[in-house]
XYZ file of C-alpha atoms in Angstrom:
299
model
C -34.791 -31.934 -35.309
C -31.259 -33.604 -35.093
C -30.599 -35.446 -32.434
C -27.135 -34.649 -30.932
C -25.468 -34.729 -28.015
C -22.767 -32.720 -26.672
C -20.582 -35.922 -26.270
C -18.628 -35.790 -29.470
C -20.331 -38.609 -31.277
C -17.195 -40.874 -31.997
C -16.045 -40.201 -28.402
C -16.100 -42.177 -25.495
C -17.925 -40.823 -22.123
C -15.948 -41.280 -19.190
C -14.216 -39.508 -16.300
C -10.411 -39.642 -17.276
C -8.246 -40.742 -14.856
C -4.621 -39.341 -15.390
C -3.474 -36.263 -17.951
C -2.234 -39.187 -20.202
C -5.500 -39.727 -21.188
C -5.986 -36.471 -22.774
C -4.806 -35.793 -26.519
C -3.080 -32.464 -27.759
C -4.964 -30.329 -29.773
C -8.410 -31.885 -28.010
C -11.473 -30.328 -26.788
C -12.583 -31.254 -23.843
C -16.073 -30.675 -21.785
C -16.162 -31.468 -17.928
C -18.972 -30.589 -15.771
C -18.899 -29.786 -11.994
C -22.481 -29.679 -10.977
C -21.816 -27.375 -7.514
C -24.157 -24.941 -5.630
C -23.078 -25.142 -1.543
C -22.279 -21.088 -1.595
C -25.108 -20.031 -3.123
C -27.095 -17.066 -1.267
C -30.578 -17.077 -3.214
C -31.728 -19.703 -4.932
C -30.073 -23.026 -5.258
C -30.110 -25.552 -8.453
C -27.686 -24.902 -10.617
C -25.920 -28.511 -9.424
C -27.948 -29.603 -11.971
C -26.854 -27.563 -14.320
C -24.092 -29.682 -16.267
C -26.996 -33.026 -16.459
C -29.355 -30.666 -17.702
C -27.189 -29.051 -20.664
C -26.911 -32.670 -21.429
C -30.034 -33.885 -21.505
C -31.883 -31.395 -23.403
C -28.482 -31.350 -26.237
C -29.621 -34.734 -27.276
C -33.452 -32.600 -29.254
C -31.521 -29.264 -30.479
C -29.655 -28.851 -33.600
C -25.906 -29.529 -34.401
C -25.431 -27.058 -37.032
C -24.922 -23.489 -36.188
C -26.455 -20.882 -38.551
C -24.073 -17.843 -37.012
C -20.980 -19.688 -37.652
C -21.889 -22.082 -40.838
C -20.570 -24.876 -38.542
C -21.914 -28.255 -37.502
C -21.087 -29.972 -34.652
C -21.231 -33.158 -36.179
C -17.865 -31.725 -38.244
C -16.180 -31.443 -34.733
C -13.746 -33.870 -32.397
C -14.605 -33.616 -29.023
C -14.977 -35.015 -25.706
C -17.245 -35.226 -22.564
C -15.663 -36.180 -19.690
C -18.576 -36.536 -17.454
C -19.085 -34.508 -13.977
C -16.455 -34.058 -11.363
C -16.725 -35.843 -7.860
C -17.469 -33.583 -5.219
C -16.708 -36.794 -2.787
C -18.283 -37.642 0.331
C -18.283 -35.063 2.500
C -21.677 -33.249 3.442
C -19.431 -29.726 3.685
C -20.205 -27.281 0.807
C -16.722 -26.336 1.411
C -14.772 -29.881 1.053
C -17.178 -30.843 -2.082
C -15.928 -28.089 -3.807
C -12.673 -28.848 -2.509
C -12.980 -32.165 -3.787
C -13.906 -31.390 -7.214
C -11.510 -28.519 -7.499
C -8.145 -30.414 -6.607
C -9.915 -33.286 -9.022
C -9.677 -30.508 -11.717
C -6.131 -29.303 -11.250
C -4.647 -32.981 -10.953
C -5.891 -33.604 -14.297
C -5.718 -30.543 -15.916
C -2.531 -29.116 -14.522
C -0.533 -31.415 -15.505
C -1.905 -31.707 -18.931
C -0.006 -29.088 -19.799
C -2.977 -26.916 -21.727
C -0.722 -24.652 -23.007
C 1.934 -26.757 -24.392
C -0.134 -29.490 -25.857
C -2.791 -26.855 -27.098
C -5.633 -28.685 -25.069
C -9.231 -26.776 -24.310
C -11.310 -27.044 -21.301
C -15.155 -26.017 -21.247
C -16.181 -26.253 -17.418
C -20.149 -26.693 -17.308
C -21.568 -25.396 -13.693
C -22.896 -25.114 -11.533
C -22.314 -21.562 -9.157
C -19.868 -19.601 -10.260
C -17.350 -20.436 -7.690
C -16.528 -23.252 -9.658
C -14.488 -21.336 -11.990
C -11.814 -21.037 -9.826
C -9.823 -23.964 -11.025
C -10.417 -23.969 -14.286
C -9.388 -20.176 -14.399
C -6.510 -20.987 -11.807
C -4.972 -23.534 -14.374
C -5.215 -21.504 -17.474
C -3.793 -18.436 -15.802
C -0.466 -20.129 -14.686
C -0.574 -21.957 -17.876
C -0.871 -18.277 -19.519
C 0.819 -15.847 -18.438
C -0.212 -12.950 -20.867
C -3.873 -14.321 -20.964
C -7.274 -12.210 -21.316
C -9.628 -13.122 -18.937
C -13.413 -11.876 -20.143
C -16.278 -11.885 -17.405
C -19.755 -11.894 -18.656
C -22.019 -11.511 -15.828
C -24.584 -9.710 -14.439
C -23.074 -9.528 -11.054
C -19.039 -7.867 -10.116
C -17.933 -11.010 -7.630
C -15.413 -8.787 -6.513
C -16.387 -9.237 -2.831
C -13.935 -11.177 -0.704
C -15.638 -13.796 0.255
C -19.408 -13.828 1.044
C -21.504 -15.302 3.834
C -18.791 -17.062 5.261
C -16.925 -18.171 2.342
C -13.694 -17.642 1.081
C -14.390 -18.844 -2.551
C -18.173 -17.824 -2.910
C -19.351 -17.261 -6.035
C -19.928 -13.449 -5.101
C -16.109 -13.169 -4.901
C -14.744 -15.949 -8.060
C -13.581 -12.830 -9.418
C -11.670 -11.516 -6.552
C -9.965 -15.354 -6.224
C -8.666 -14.918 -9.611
C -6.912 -11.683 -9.395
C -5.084 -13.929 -6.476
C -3.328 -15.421 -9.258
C -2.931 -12.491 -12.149
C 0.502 -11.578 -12.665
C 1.405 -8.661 -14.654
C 0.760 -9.709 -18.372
C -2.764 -11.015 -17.754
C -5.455 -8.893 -18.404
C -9.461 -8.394 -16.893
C -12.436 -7.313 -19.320
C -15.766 -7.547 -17.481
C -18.883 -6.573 -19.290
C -22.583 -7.152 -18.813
C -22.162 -5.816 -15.206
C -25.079 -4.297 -13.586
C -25.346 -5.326 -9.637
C -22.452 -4.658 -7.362
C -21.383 -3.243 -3.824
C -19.869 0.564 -4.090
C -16.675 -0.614 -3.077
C -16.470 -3.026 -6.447
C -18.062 -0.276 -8.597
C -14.796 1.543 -7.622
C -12.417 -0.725 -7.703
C -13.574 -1.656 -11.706
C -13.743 1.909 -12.499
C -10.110 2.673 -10.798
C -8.470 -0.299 -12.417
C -10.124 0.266 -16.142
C -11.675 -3.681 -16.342
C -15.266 -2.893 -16.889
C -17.454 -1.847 -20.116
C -20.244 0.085 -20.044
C -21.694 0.209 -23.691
C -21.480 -3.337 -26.034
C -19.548 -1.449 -28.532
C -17.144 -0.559 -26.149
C -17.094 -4.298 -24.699
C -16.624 -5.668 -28.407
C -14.533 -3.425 -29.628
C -11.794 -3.803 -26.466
C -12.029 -7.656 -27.511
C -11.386 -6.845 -31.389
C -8.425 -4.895 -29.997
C -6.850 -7.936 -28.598
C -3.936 -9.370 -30.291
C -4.618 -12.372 -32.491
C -2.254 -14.553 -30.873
C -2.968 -13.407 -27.311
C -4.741 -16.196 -25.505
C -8.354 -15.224 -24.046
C -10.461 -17.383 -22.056
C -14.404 -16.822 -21.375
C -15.947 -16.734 -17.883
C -19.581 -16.750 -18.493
C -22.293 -16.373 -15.836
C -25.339 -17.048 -17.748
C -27.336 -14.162 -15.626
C -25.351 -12.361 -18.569
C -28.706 -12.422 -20.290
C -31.617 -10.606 -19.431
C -34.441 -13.028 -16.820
C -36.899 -12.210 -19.417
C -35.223 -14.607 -21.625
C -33.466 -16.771 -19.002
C -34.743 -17.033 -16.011
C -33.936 -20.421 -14.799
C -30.915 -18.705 -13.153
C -29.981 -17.920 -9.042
C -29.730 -14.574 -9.028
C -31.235 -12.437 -11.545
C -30.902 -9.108 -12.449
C -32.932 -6.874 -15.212
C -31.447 -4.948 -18.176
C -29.325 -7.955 -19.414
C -27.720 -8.516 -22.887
C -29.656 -10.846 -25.397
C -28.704 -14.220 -27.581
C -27.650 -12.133 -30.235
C -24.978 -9.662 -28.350
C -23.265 -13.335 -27.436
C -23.210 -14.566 -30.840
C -21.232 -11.164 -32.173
C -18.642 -11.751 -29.700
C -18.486 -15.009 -30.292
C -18.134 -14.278 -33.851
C -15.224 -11.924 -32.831
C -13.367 -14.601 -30.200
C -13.377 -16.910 -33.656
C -10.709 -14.954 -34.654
C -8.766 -14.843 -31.610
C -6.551 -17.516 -29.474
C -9.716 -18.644 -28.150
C -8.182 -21.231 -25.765
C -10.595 -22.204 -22.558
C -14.102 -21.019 -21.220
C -16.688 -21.901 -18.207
C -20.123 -21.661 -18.493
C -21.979 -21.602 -14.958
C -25.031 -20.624 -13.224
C -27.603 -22.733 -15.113
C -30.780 -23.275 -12.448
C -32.963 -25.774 -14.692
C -35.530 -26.175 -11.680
C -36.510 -22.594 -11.880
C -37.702 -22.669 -15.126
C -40.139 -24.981 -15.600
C -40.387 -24.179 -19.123
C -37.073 -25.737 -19.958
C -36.256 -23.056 -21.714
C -33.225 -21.579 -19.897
C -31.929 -25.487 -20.455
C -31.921 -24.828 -23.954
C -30.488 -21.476 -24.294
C -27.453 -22.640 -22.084
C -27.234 -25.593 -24.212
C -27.008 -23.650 -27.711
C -24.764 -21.266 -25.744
C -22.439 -23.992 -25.052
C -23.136 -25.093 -28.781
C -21.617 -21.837 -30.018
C -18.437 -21.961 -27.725
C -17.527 -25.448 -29.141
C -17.563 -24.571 -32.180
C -16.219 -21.768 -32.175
C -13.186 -23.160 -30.317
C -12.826 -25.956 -32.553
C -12.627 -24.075 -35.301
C -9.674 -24.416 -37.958
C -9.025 -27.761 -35.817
């Protein structure tokens, strides 16, 4: 094997401190290891150290895509603070404000900058998709998941990860756009609000084909709960659910999204503890592979 890491080799690793710090047209990978809302099983704080650690033994160069990380600029910015608090709520408080000071006034949009948020729950997502929608305002949002998170709130919190979903349509306006697919565990009440308001696929060729149908220049950005795949072949995740997709249904949209304004994604719900194989660690990792490159492509 390779050895590489998902720090961009010629890249330095390091938390930046102000949006001047960032460069336009850059890639950039920040992780926000979080798990205070979730209602099963707990671990996936870990989740942005482990994609890490077990990058450094897999290989750089992608046999779907013909592309090689080693080819690509770059940069990890290490893990978000989640401060000093012992509240779920103000850590992810902490990290979230962290993320919109330095990504908010970035200006993604303008100076064509990408964000890949490494989790951590799900709930996590909400800055990161927060930012890009007011930096969008026609954007696609796709949801790969195995779960709705249309609830609002869960267990006592506003911003669970059962309701990151809900929080976002908080902040659609009228030329963004929901596509959820992968679906398969869900309250009544969210079954028919998807069904009423046309976001959710049933069939993968239905799924892919709404995201060939997107226009080419119409920005899209990925939320991706990894209990997307099926626990047979990842169960180091909170809260799984059978009759998931497989490896190769993500690399044929990501094959599609190659072609398209491809311009932010997170990538949450990683458990490493829970599957003492390491295995899961590795699938996230080459999942996370895939997006970089594919986002970096043409670059």
């Amino acid at each position: 094997m390779l050895p590489i890491s998902l720090q961009a080799p010629s890249m330095p690793y390091h938390m930046a401190d102000s949006a001047d710090e960032l460069s336009a047209n850059g890639l950039y990978l920040i992780g926000f290891g979080f798990d205070g809302t979730a209602c099963f099983r707990k671990g996936t704080r870990h989740g942005p150290d482990a994609l890490r650690d077990v990058s450094e033994d897999i290989e750089s160069f992608s046999p779907y895509q013909n592309l090689d990380l080693e080819d690509c600029q770059f940069n990890d910015l290490g893990n978000l603070s989640l401060g000093d608090s012992d509240d779920a709520e103000q850590q992810w408080q902490h990290a979230s404000d962290d993320f919109e000071r330095l990504f908010a006034s970035a200006e993604l949009a303008k100076n064509k900058i990408k964000v890949i948020t490494l989790g951590g729950e799900h709930s996590i997502s909400y800055a990161p998709i927060k930012t890009y929608l007011a930096e969008y305002p026609d954007m696609v949002l796709i949801h790969l998941d195995a779960h709705a998170d249309l609830r609002d709130g869960y267990l006592g919190y506003h911003f669970s990860h059962a309701s990151i979903i809900r929080r976002a349509l908080d902040h659609f306006g009228s030329g963004h756009e929901l596509i959820q697919y992968g679906i398969r565990s869900g309250t009544k009440e969210e079954y028919q609000w998807m069904r009423e308001n046309k976001t959710v696929r049933t069939s993968r060729e239905d799924f892919l084909q709404s995201v060939r149908d997107i226009p080419a220049n119409r920005p899209v950005y990925l939320t991706f709960d990894l209990d997307y795949f099926d626990p047979g072949i990842f169960p180091g995740t909170g809260t799984p659910e059978p009759g998931g997709e497989d490896f190769h249904s993500f690399i044929k949209l990501i094959k599609i999204l190659a072609e398209k304004n491809f311009v932010g994604a997170d990538v949450v719900e990683l458990s490493p503890e829970i599957d003492s194989s390491g295995n899961s660690a590795v699938f996230a990792a080459k999942v996370v592979r895939e997006l970089i490159l594919c986002m970096t492509k043409g670059r």
